[in-house]
């Protein structure tokens, strides 16, 4: 079975097999890793190694801290303003899709966000204005954007270059580790784990050191970046099993050639899938090429009355979770790191065959 779920998403089969083997007797302890104390030496080793591997994979500079948190992406929609606003009352929020807009809604509880509407169209296709056209506000505490809109299938792949004064923050939930990025261009990067990292329940935050220590007094301690940092992400009990599993995924990624190799494969997978969509009158994707997501590929059938049959038959063929998000409709194939090229080949073979039979 190939699982195209947008999240929680497919995990690498090798990782699941290893976790299964270790489940009841981890490191000959006669117990599972999720049953041991997060404060014991054995788990601390797991935690530290996962953090180190994550830093290696993303080339995270030494002046950044990595936090392993609870609360998901939505938790960070609150944590970000609570930690980074300082004494400022506004922040710039770029709106290019569903999740960026959701971050704005939450930010309104803590400040008056200045929304930069970056949505546009190119030849009738949905697109995002280039960063050079984003009009930033003087006195904004930070700039926030979402480089991969999981629902809309829209990506912003440009590297931010707004100068040292602008604290760039970004929701990398559905694109982290899928392509190389320059972490030094960001003040804060955060990502829920359940797409490219591991199981739900874990959220990773990468924060530049000089941004610590500014949290609002109202910030819950479990969301306070400084408190988490001072306690090595163990202020409260962390999601230990998810942390361990994320560690296995990081090792798997390293073995596979790291982020550069993932980027190559992700590019190949996306080209294959968009190619089949573009070369048919039967399927369509309405995002401009420059902003197409390599992780989440929404597509519509020209005849939407065939949607349920498509879903039924694809499921029977072992291609699961292709139903599009209710906001967009149609289909969506999420093709994160764990989805092998063969999965996308199987999907495109099915799509061609379905078109032949029903087109
Ligand atoms: N941001 C992005 C880009 C997402 O795709 C999602 C969930 O799919 C979220 C935030 C919300 O994440 P969570 O459910 O972990 O709060």
mmCIF file of C-alpha atoms and ligand atoms in Angstrom:
data_model
loop_
_atom_site.group_PDB
_atom_site.id
_atom_site.type_symbol
_atom_site.label_atom_id
_atom_site.label_comp_id
_atom_site.label_asym_id
_atom_site.label_seq_id
_atom_site.Cartn_x
_atom_site.Cartn_y
_atom_site.Cartn_z
ATOM 1 C CA UNK A 1 0.000 0.000 0.000
ATOM 2 C CA UNK A 2 1.134 3.517 -0.780
ATOM 3 C CA UNK A 3 -0.395 6.065 1.569
ATOM 4 C CA UNK A 4 -0.770 9.571 0.122
ATOM 5 C CA UNK A 5 -2.157 11.075 3.334
ATOM 6 C CA UNK A 6 -1.273 14.707 4.006
ATOM 7 C CA UNK A 7 -0.692 14.003 7.684
ATOM 8 C CA UNK A 8 -0.305 12.047 9.752
ATOM 9 C CA UNK A 9 1.593 10.706 6.794
ATOM 10 C CA UNK A 10 3.413 7.619 5.687
ATOM 11 C CA UNK A 11 6.649 6.804 7.543
ATOM 12 C CA UNK A 12 9.602 5.008 5.930
ATOM 13 C CA UNK A 13 8.901 1.266 5.953
ATOM 14 C CA UNK A 14 12.438 0.520 7.227
ATOM 15 C CA UNK A 15 11.865 2.789 10.203
ATOM 16 C CA UNK A 16 8.577 1.132 11.091
ATOM 17 C CA UNK A 17 10.206 -2.289 10.855
ATOM 18 C CA UNK A 18 13.010 -1.253 13.183
ATOM 19 C CA UNK A 19 10.528 0.265 15.646
ATOM 20 C CA UNK A 20 8.488 -2.920 15.519
ATOM 21 C CA UNK A 21 11.520 -5.085 16.262
ATOM 22 C CA UNK A 22 12.514 -2.855 19.175
ATOM 23 C CA UNK A 23 9.019 -2.256 20.494
ATOM 24 C CA UNK A 24 8.920 -4.640 23.446
ATOM 25 C CA UNK A 25 12.605 -4.918 24.175
ATOM 26 C CA UNK A 26 14.531 -1.775 23.455
ATOM 27 C CA UNK A 27 18.354 -1.993 23.793
ATOM 28 C CA UNK A 28 17.972 -5.242 25.777
ATOM 29 C CA UNK A 29 16.231 -3.387 28.584
ATOM 30 C CA UNK A 30 13.248 -5.748 28.474
ATOM 31 C CA UNK A 31 10.986 -2.739 28.063
ATOM 32 C CA UNK A 32 10.002 -0.361 25.283
ATOM 33 C CA UNK A 33 11.547 3.044 24.764
ATOM 34 C CA UNK A 34 8.187 4.676 25.533
ATOM 35 C CA UNK A 35 8.149 3.186 29.009
ATOM 36 C CA UNK A 36 11.449 4.568 30.270
ATOM 37 C CA UNK A 37 12.017 7.887 32.025
ATOM 38 C CA UNK A 38 12.805 10.835 29.807
ATOM 39 C CA UNK A 39 15.294 11.903 32.496
ATOM 40 C CA UNK A 40 17.268 8.653 32.419
ATOM 41 C CA UNK A 41 20.617 8.338 30.653
ATOM 42 C CA UNK A 42 19.224 5.915 28.054
ATOM 43 C CA UNK A 43 16.521 8.262 26.787
ATOM 44 C CA UNK A 44 18.715 11.350 27.005
ATOM 45 C CA UNK A 45 21.108 9.643 24.593
ATOM 46 C CA UNK A 46 18.229 9.052 22.163
ATOM 47 C CA UNK A 47 17.126 12.667 22.502
ATOM 48 C CA UNK A 48 20.583 14.141 22.029
ATOM 49 C CA UNK A 49 21.382 11.969 19.048
ATOM 50 C CA UNK A 50 18.114 12.888 17.333
ATOM 51 C CA UNK A 51 18.857 16.556 17.853
ATOM 52 C CA UNK A 52 22.387 16.185 16.525
ATOM 53 C CA UNK A 53 21.236 14.311 13.432
ATOM 54 C CA UNK A 54 18.536 16.912 12.760
ATOM 55 C CA UNK A 55 21.147 19.695 13.024
ATOM 56 C CA UNK A 56 23.470 17.805 10.650
ATOM 57 C CA UNK A 57 20.686 17.211 8.126
ATOM 58 C CA UNK A 58 19.737 20.878 7.944
ATOM 59 C CA UNK A 59 23.229 22.313 8.555
ATOM 60 C CA UNK A 60 21.826 24.295 11.455
ATOM 61 C CA UNK A 61 24.360 26.961 12.501
ATOM 62 C CA UNK A 62 25.657 26.865 16.095
ATOM 63 C CA UNK A 63 23.834 30.054 17.107
ATOM 64 C CA UNK A 64 20.470 28.279 16.768
ATOM 65 C CA UNK A 65 18.639 26.127 19.322
ATOM 66 C CA UNK A 66 16.423 23.196 18.441
ATOM 67 C CA UNK A 67 13.379 22.587 20.632
ATOM 68 C CA UNK A 68 11.297 19.420 20.729
ATOM 69 C CA UNK A 69 7.811 20.571 21.713
ATOM 70 C CA UNK A 70 4.206 19.585 22.053
ATOM 71 C CA UNK A 71 1.322 21.454 20.468
ATOM 72 C CA UNK A 72 1.678 20.941 16.713
ATOM 73 C CA UNK A 73 1.806 23.632 14.068
ATOM 74 C CA UNK A 74 -1.208 25.343 15.548
ATOM 75 C CA UNK A 75 0.495 25.489 18.936
ATOM 76 C CA UNK A 76 3.267 27.456 17.235
ATOM 77 C CA UNK A 77 0.740 29.892 15.743
ATOM 78 C CA UNK A 78 0.411 31.069 19.380
ATOM 79 C CA UNK A 79 3.935 30.355 20.585
ATOM 80 C CA UNK A 80 5.492 32.510 17.874
ATOM 81 C CA UNK A 81 3.840 35.844 18.783
ATOM 82 C CA UNK A 82 4.040 35.043 22.499
ATOM 83 C CA UNK A 83 7.808 34.543 22.208
ATOM 84 C CA UNK A 84 8.929 36.931 19.508
ATOM 85 C CA UNK A 85 6.741 40.031 19.681
ATOM 86 C CA UNK A 86 8.662 41.448 22.658
ATOM 87 C CA UNK A 87 7.389 44.967 23.202
ATOM 88 C CA UNK A 88 6.159 45.308 19.599
ATOM 89 C CA UNK A 89 2.470 45.280 18.751
ATOM 90 C CA UNK A 90 2.540 44.188 15.145
ATOM 91 C CA UNK A 91 4.098 41.577 12.887
ATOM 92 C CA UNK A 92 3.926 41.031 9.134
ATOM 93 C CA UNK A 93 1.979 37.947 8.054
ATOM 94 C CA UNK A 94 2.129 36.879 4.430
ATOM 95 C CA UNK A 95 -1.092 35.216 3.320
ATOM 96 C CA UNK A 96 -0.729 32.775 0.460
ATOM 97 C CA UNK A 97 -3.060 30.018 1.564
ATOM 98 C CA UNK A 98 -5.083 28.236 4.214
ATOM 99 C CA UNK A 99 -2.369 27.696 6.834
ATOM 100 C CA UNK A 100 -0.843 31.150 6.553
ATOM 101 C CA UNK A 101 -4.337 32.574 7.057
ATOM 102 C CA UNK A 102 -4.879 30.288 10.064
ATOM 103 C CA UNK A 103 -1.680 31.626 11.627
ATOM 104 C CA UNK A 104 -3.047 35.165 11.206
ATOM 105 C CA UNK A 105 -6.269 34.264 13.024
ATOM 106 C CA UNK A 106 -4.334 33.015 16.017
ATOM 107 C CA UNK A 107 -1.859 35.924 15.986
ATOM 108 C CA UNK A 108 -4.782 38.350 16.327
ATOM 109 C CA UNK A 109 -5.126 37.199 19.925
ATOM 110 C CA UNK A 110 -1.728 38.664 20.739
ATOM 111 C CA UNK A 111 -1.104 41.537 18.342
ATOM 112 C CA UNK A 112 -2.437 43.409 15.342
ATOM 113 C CA UNK A 113 -0.934 41.492 12.456
ATOM 114 C CA UNK A 114 -0.288 43.325 9.230
ATOM 115 C CA UNK A 115 -1.464 40.959 6.524
ATOM 116 C CA UNK A 116 0.393 40.974 3.220
ATOM 117 C CA UNK A 117 -1.901 39.384 0.684
ATOM 118 C CA UNK A 118 0.544 37.586 -1.612
ATOM 119 C CA UNK A 119 -2.054 35.633 -3.552
ATOM 120 C CA UNK A 120 -2.154 36.383 -7.244
ATOM 121 C CA UNK A 121 -2.786 34.660 -10.556
ATOM 122 C CA UNK A 122 -0.525 33.974 -13.513
ATOM 123 C CA UNK A 123 -2.321 33.055 -16.745
ATOM 124 C CA UNK A 124 -5.401 32.229 -14.714
ATOM 125 C CA UNK A 125 -3.446 29.906 -12.423
ATOM 126 C CA UNK A 126 -3.032 30.429 -8.689
ATOM 127 C CA UNK A 127 0.340 31.908 -7.759
ATOM 128 C CA UNK A 128 2.221 33.848 -5.097
ATOM 129 C CA UNK A 129 3.754 37.286 -5.521
ATOM 130 C CA UNK A 130 7.567 37.189 -5.408
ATOM 131 C CA UNK A 131 9.201 38.178 -2.126
ATOM 132 C CA UNK A 132 10.472 41.404 -3.709
ATOM 133 C CA UNK A 133 6.832 42.568 -3.874
ATOM 134 C CA UNK A 134 6.048 41.866 -0.221
ATOM 135 C CA UNK A 135 5.639 45.285 1.408
ATOM 136 C CA UNK A 136 6.965 44.966 4.951
ATOM 137 C CA UNK A 137 5.896 47.242 7.812
ATOM 138 C CA UNK A 138 8.275 49.445 9.771
ATOM 139 C CA UNK A 139 8.285 48.378 13.398
ATOM 140 C CA UNK A 140 6.975 44.862 12.771
ATOM 141 C CA UNK A 141 8.465 42.376 15.228
ATOM 142 C CA UNK A 142 8.840 39.700 12.564
ATOM 143 C CA UNK A 143 7.688 38.428 9.190
ATOM 144 C CA UNK A 144 5.791 35.148 9.028
ATOM 145 C CA UNK A 145 5.060 32.991 5.994
ATOM 146 C CA UNK A 146 4.267 29.405 5.122
ATOM 147 C CA UNK A 147 6.615 28.000 2.445
ATOM 148 C CA UNK A 148 4.379 25.051 1.667
ATOM 149 C CA UNK A 149 0.606 25.306 1.807
ATOM 150 C CA UNK A 150 -0.406 21.702 2.439
ATOM 151 C CA UNK A 151 -4.034 22.153 1.394
ATOM 152 C CA UNK A 152 -3.647 24.523 -1.554
ATOM 153 C CA UNK A 153 -0.578 22.743 -2.942
ATOM 154 C CA UNK A 154 1.214 26.068 -3.176
ATOM 155 C CA UNK A 155 4.912 26.510 -2.441
ATOM 156 C CA UNK A 156 7.137 29.523 -1.903
ATOM 157 C CA UNK A 157 10.626 28.228 -2.632
ATOM 158 C CA UNK A 158 12.438 31.566 -2.744
ATOM 159 C CA UNK A 159 15.123 32.107 -0.126
ATOM 160 C CA UNK A 160 14.271 35.110 2.064
ATOM 161 C CA UNK A 161 16.679 37.988 1.675
ATOM 162 C CA UNK A 162 15.261 40.906 3.599
ATOM 163 C CA UNK A 163 18.423 41.966 5.430
ATOM 164 C CA UNK A 164 19.523 41.404 9.028
ATOM 165 C CA UNK A 165 16.885 43.698 10.539
ATOM 166 C CA UNK A 166 13.951 41.500 9.526
ATOM 167 C CA UNK A 167 13.268 38.447 11.684
ATOM 168 C CA UNK A 168 11.903 35.921 9.215
ATOM 169 C CA UNK A 169 9.776 33.149 10.714
ATOM 170 C CA UNK A 170 8.211 30.295 8.814
ATOM 171 C CA UNK A 171 5.868 27.352 9.155
ATOM 172 C CA UNK A 172 7.782 24.496 7.529
ATOM 173 C CA UNK A 173 5.328 21.826 8.741
ATOM 174 C CA UNK A 174 4.840 20.187 5.359
ATOM 175 C CA UNK A 175 8.195 20.803 3.706
ATOM 176 C CA UNK A 176 10.922 20.512 6.335
ATOM 177 C CA UNK A 177 13.778 18.214 5.259
ATOM 178 C CA UNK A 178 12.344 17.883 1.746
ATOM 179 C CA UNK A 179 14.793 20.317 0.181
ATOM 180 C CA UNK A 180 17.883 22.226 1.204
ATOM 181 C CA UNK A 181 17.324 25.521 2.982
ATOM 182 C CA UNK A 182 19.586 28.176 4.423
ATOM 183 C CA UNK A 183 18.584 28.198 8.085
ATOM 184 C CA UNK A 184 20.657 31.336 8.707
ATOM 185 C CA UNK A 185 18.073 33.364 6.762
ATOM 186 C CA UNK A 186 15.451 32.659 9.433
ATOM 187 C CA UNK A 187 14.826 33.736 13.005
ATOM 188 C CA UNK A 188 12.389 30.913 13.732
ATOM 189 C CA UNK A 189 11.455 27.801 11.788
ATOM 190 C CA UNK A 190 8.835 25.435 13.113
ATOM 191 C CA UNK A 191 7.251 22.222 11.893
ATOM 192 C CA UNK A 192 4.750 19.719 13.188
ATOM 193 C CA UNK A 193 6.379 16.298 12.897
ATOM 194 C CA UNK A 194 3.567 14.301 11.341
ATOM 195 C CA UNK A 195 4.475 14.806 7.683
ATOM 196 C CA UNK A 196 8.215 14.621 7.070
ATOM 197 C CA UNK A 197 9.602 13.869 10.528
ATOM 198 C CA UNK A 198 7.663 11.268 12.476
ATOM 199 C CA UNK A 199 4.387 10.677 14.278
ATOM 200 C CA UNK A 200 1.988 13.397 15.391
ATOM 201 C CA UNK A 201 2.498 14.878 18.833
ATOM 202 C CA UNK A 202 5.971 16.279 18.284
ATOM 203 C CA UNK A 203 6.779 19.742 16.945
ATOM 204 C CA UNK A 204 10.249 20.990 16.119
ATOM 205 C CA UNK A 205 11.302 24.591 16.538
ATOM 206 C CA UNK A 206 14.603 26.046 15.364
ATOM 207 C CA UNK A 207 15.163 29.424 16.982
ATOM 208 C CA UNK A 208 18.057 31.870 16.724
ATOM 209 C CA UNK A 209 19.665 32.304 20.144
ATOM 210 C CA UNK A 210 19.357 36.087 20.303
ATOM 211 C CA UNK A 211 15.554 35.807 20.011
ATOM 212 C CA UNK A 212 15.271 33.894 23.281
ATOM 213 C CA UNK A 213 14.289 35.560 26.546
ATOM 214 C CA UNK A 214 11.579 37.862 25.175
ATOM 215 C CA UNK A 215 8.470 35.814 25.924
ATOM 216 C CA UNK A 216 5.371 37.609 27.124
ATOM 217 C CA UNK A 217 4.553 37.058 30.813
ATOM 218 C CA UNK A 218 1.315 35.464 29.618
ATOM 219 C CA UNK A 219 3.182 32.821 27.593
ATOM 220 C CA UNK A 220 2.461 29.349 28.987
ATOM 221 C CA UNK A 221 5.741 27.839 30.184
ATOM 222 C CA UNK A 222 5.334 24.838 27.891
ATOM 223 C CA UNK A 223 5.337 27.199 24.879
ATOM 224 C CA UNK A 224 8.128 29.437 26.161
ATOM 225 C CA UNK A 225 11.177 28.909 23.926
ATOM 226 C CA UNK A 226 13.598 30.000 26.692
ATOM 227 C CA UNK A 227 12.058 27.682 29.275
ATOM 228 C CA UNK A 228 12.170 24.806 26.796
ATOM 229 C CA UNK A 229 15.742 25.612 25.857
ATOM 230 C CA UNK A 230 16.927 25.894 29.468
ATOM 231 C CA UNK A 231 15.370 22.507 30.187
ATOM 232 C CA UNK A 232 16.644 20.746 27.042
ATOM 233 C CA UNK A 233 13.021 20.451 25.849
ATOM 234 C CA UNK A 234 12.157 18.517 28.998
ATOM 235 C CA UNK A 235 10.375 21.147 31.067
ATOM 236 C CA UNK A 236 7.407 18.817 31.003
ATOM 237 C CA UNK A 237 7.352 15.226 29.805
ATOM 238 C CA UNK A 238 8.154 15.322 26.090
ATOM 239 C CA UNK A 239 6.458 13.033 23.539
ATOM 240 C CA UNK A 240 9.203 10.455 24.029
ATOM 241 C CA UNK A 241 8.062 7.833 21.533
ATOM 242 C CA UNK A 242 7.605 10.411 18.779
ATOM 243 C CA UNK A 243 11.045 11.834 19.590
ATOM 244 C CA UNK A 244 12.628 8.376 19.362
ATOM 245 C CA UNK A 245 10.850 7.654 16.078
ATOM 246 C CA UNK A 246 11.895 11.025 14.657
ATOM 247 C CA UNK A 247 15.457 10.026 15.561
ATOM 248 C CA UNK A 248 15.092 6.842 13.502
ATOM 249 C CA UNK A 249 13.752 8.878 10.572
ATOM 250 C CA UNK A 250 16.771 11.201 10.794
ATOM 251 C CA UNK A 251 19.146 8.205 10.685
ATOM 252 C CA UNK A 252 17.205 6.829 7.701
ATOM 253 C CA UNK A 253 17.508 10.180 5.943
ATOM 254 C CA UNK A 254 21.248 10.282 6.567
ATOM 255 C CA UNK A 255 21.648 6.761 5.180
ATOM 256 C CA UNK A 256 19.685 7.734 2.078
ATOM 257 C CA UNK A 257 22.052 10.603 1.325
ATOM 258 C CA UNK A 258 20.509 13.347 3.430
ATOM 259 C CA UNK A 259 18.483 16.331 2.316
ATOM 260 C CA UNK A 260 20.260 16.909 -1.051
ATOM 261 C CA UNK A 261 19.368 13.372 -2.158
ATOM 262 C CA UNK A 262 15.789 13.746 -0.846
ATOM 263 C CA UNK A 263 15.499 16.963 -2.800
ATOM 264 C CA UNK A 264 16.531 15.177 -6.000
ATOM 265 C CA UNK A 265 14.051 12.351 -5.481
ATOM 266 C CA UNK A 266 11.265 14.740 -4.489
ATOM 267 C CA UNK A 267 11.899 16.713 -7.657
ATOM 268 C CA UNK A 268 11.680 13.523 -9.733
ATOM 269 C CA UNK A 269 8.456 12.427 -8.025
ATOM 270 C CA UNK A 270 6.835 15.818 -8.521
ATOM 271 C CA UNK A 271 7.895 16.028 -12.184
ATOM 272 C CA UNK A 272 6.437 12.615 -12.860
ATOM 273 C CA UNK A 273 3.089 13.396 -11.249
ATOM 274 C CA UNK A 274 2.662 16.931 -12.625
ATOM 275 C CA UNK A 275 3.785 15.614 -16.009
ATOM 276 C CA UNK A 276 0.909 13.131 -16.151
ATOM 277 C CA UNK A 277 -1.546 15.813 -15.026
ATOM 278 C CA UNK A 278 -0.293 18.357 -17.566
ATOM 279 C CA UNK A 279 -0.274 15.916 -20.457
ATOM 280 C CA UNK A 280 -3.908 15.031 -20.055
ATOM 281 C CA UNK A 281 -7.195 16.788 -20.602
ATOM 282 C CA UNK A 282 -8.663 14.505 -17.974
ATOM 283 C CA UNK A 283 -6.771 15.821 -14.909
ATOM 284 C CA UNK A 284 -5.797 19.354 -14.002
ATOM 285 C CA UNK A 285 -3.869 21.285 -11.394
ATOM 286 C CA UNK A 286 -4.573 25.003 -11.105
ATOM 287 C CA UNK A 287 -1.312 26.243 -9.541
ATOM 288 C CA UNK A 288 1.242 28.203 -11.584
ATOM 289 C CA UNK A 289 4.409 26.175 -12.248
ATOM 290 C CA UNK A 290 6.698 28.373 -10.133
ATOM 291 C CA UNK A 291 4.521 27.850 -7.074
ATOM 292 C CA UNK A 292 3.663 24.195 -7.377
ATOM 293 C CA UNK A 293 4.269 22.206 -4.229
ATOM 294 C CA UNK A 294 6.583 19.220 -4.471
ATOM 295 C CA UNK A 295 5.014 17.764 -1.357
ATOM 296 C CA UNK A 296 1.254 18.111 -1.835
ATOM 297 C CA UNK A 297 -0.190 17.797 -5.312
ATOM 298 C CA UNK A 298 -3.881 18.634 -5.577
ATOM 299 C CA UNK A 299 -5.569 17.696 -8.823
ATOM 300 C CA UNK A 300 -9.100 17.679 -10.167
ATOM 301 C CA UNK A 301 -10.809 15.325 -12.560
ATOM 302 C CA UNK A 302 -12.416 17.209 -15.449
ATOM 303 C CA UNK A 303 -15.584 15.241 -14.717
ATOM 304 C CA UNK A 304 -16.071 15.454 -10.940
ATOM 305 C CA UNK A 305 -18.863 12.873 -11.086
ATOM 306 C CA UNK A 306 -16.025 10.331 -11.432
ATOM 307 C CA UNK A 307 -14.409 11.403 -8.135
ATOM 308 C CA UNK A 308 -15.879 8.655 -5.964
ATOM 309 C CA UNK A 309 -15.111 5.966 -8.519
ATOM 310 C CA UNK A 310 -11.524 7.241 -8.756
ATOM 311 C CA UNK A 311 -11.191 7.052 -4.975
ATOM 312 C CA UNK A 312 -12.787 3.622 -4.773
ATOM 313 C CA UNK A 313 -10.637 2.121 -7.514
ATOM 314 C CA UNK A 314 -7.408 3.754 -6.374
ATOM 315 C CA UNK A 315 -7.979 2.484 -2.830
ATOM 316 C CA UNK A 316 -8.562 -1.019 -4.169
ATOM 317 C CA UNK A 317 -5.280 -0.697 -6.100
ATOM 318 C CA UNK A 318 -3.420 0.058 -2.833
ATOM 319 C CA UNK A 319 -3.240 3.825 -3.393
ATOM 320 C CA UNK A 320 -4.726 5.273 -0.238
ATOM 321 C CA UNK A 321 -5.854 8.676 1.082
ATOM 322 C CA UNK A 322 -6.101 10.514 -2.237
ATOM 323 C CA UNK A 323 -9.242 12.470 -1.378
ATOM 324 C CA UNK A 324 -8.611 16.218 -1.576
ATOM 325 C CA UNK A 325 -9.146 18.506 1.393
ATOM 326 C CA UNK A 326 -12.769 19.615 1.759
ATOM 327 C CA UNK A 327 -11.788 23.243 1.093
ATOM 328 C CA UNK A 328 -10.292 22.429 -2.326
ATOM 329 C CA UNK A 329 -12.159 19.250 -3.325
ATOM 330 C CA UNK A 330 -10.932 16.803 -5.960
ATOM 331 C CA UNK A 331 -7.831 14.771 -5.183
ATOM 332 C CA UNK A 332 -4.567 15.412 -3.395
ATOM 333 C CA UNK A 333 -1.462 13.255 -3.396
ATOM 334 C CA UNK A 334 0.956 14.040 -0.585
ATOM 335 C CA UNK A 335 4.374 12.778 -1.577
ATOM 336 C CA UNK A 336 6.638 13.480 1.375
ATOM 337 C CA UNK A 337 10.133 12.018 1.845
ATOM 338 C CA UNK A 338 8.832 8.593 2.892
ATOM 339 C CA UNK A 339 6.909 8.137 -0.371
ATOM 340 C CA UNK A 340 9.233 6.235 -2.721
ATOM 341 C CA UNK A 341 9.405 6.990 -6.431
ATOM 342 C CA UNK A 342 7.702 3.613 -7.014
ATOM 343 C CA UNK A 343 4.655 4.927 -5.115
ATOM 344 C CA UNK A 344 4.315 7.847 -7.500
ATOM 345 C CA UNK A 345 4.924 5.509 -10.451
ATOM 346 C CA UNK A 346 2.103 3.267 -9.210
ATOM 347 C CA UNK A 347 -0.158 6.304 -8.854
ATOM 348 C CA UNK A 348 0.600 7.686 -12.309
ATOM 349 C CA UNK A 349 0.144 4.232 -13.893
ATOM 350 C CA UNK A 350 -3.240 4.025 -12.196
ATOM 351 C CA UNK A 351 -4.166 7.555 -13.311
ATOM 352 C CA UNK A 352 -3.309 6.817 -16.951
ATOM 353 C CA UNK A 353 -5.252 3.584 -16.847
ATOM 354 C CA UNK A 354 -8.274 5.251 -15.211
ATOM 355 C CA UNK A 355 -8.206 7.961 -17.867
ATOM 356 C CA UNK A 356 -8.020 5.342 -20.633
ATOM 357 C CA UNK A 357 -11.065 3.560 -19.241
ATOM 358 C CA UNK A 358 -13.176 6.604 -18.374
ATOM 359 C CA UNK A 359 -11.828 9.480 -20.453
HETATM 360 N N1 LIG B 1 0.778 24.309 9.220
HETATM 361 C C1 LIG B 1 0.764 23.541 8.133
HETATM 362 C C2 LIG B 1 1.530 23.977 6.917
HETATM 363 C C3 LIG B 1 0.020 22.356 8.115
HETATM 364 O O1 LIG B 1 0.003 21.585 7.032
HETATM 365 C C4 LIG B 1 -0.686 21.977 9.273
HETATM 366 C C5 LIG B 1 -1.468 20.731 9.312
HETATM 367 O O2 LIG B 1 -1.678 20.045 8.354
HETATM 368 C C6 LIG B 1 -0.637 22.821 10.386
HETATM 369 C C7 LIG B 1 0.122 23.972 10.339
HETATM 370 C C8 LIG B 1 -1.370 22.477 11.642
HETATM 371 O O3 LIG B 1 -0.641 21.497 12.276
HETATM 372 P P1 LIG B 1 -1.154 20.767 13.589
HETATM 373 O O4 LIG B 1 -2.306 19.931 13.218
HETATM 374 O O5 LIG B 1 0.075 19.989 14.001
HETATM 375 O O6 LIG B 1 -1.481 21.814 14.592
#
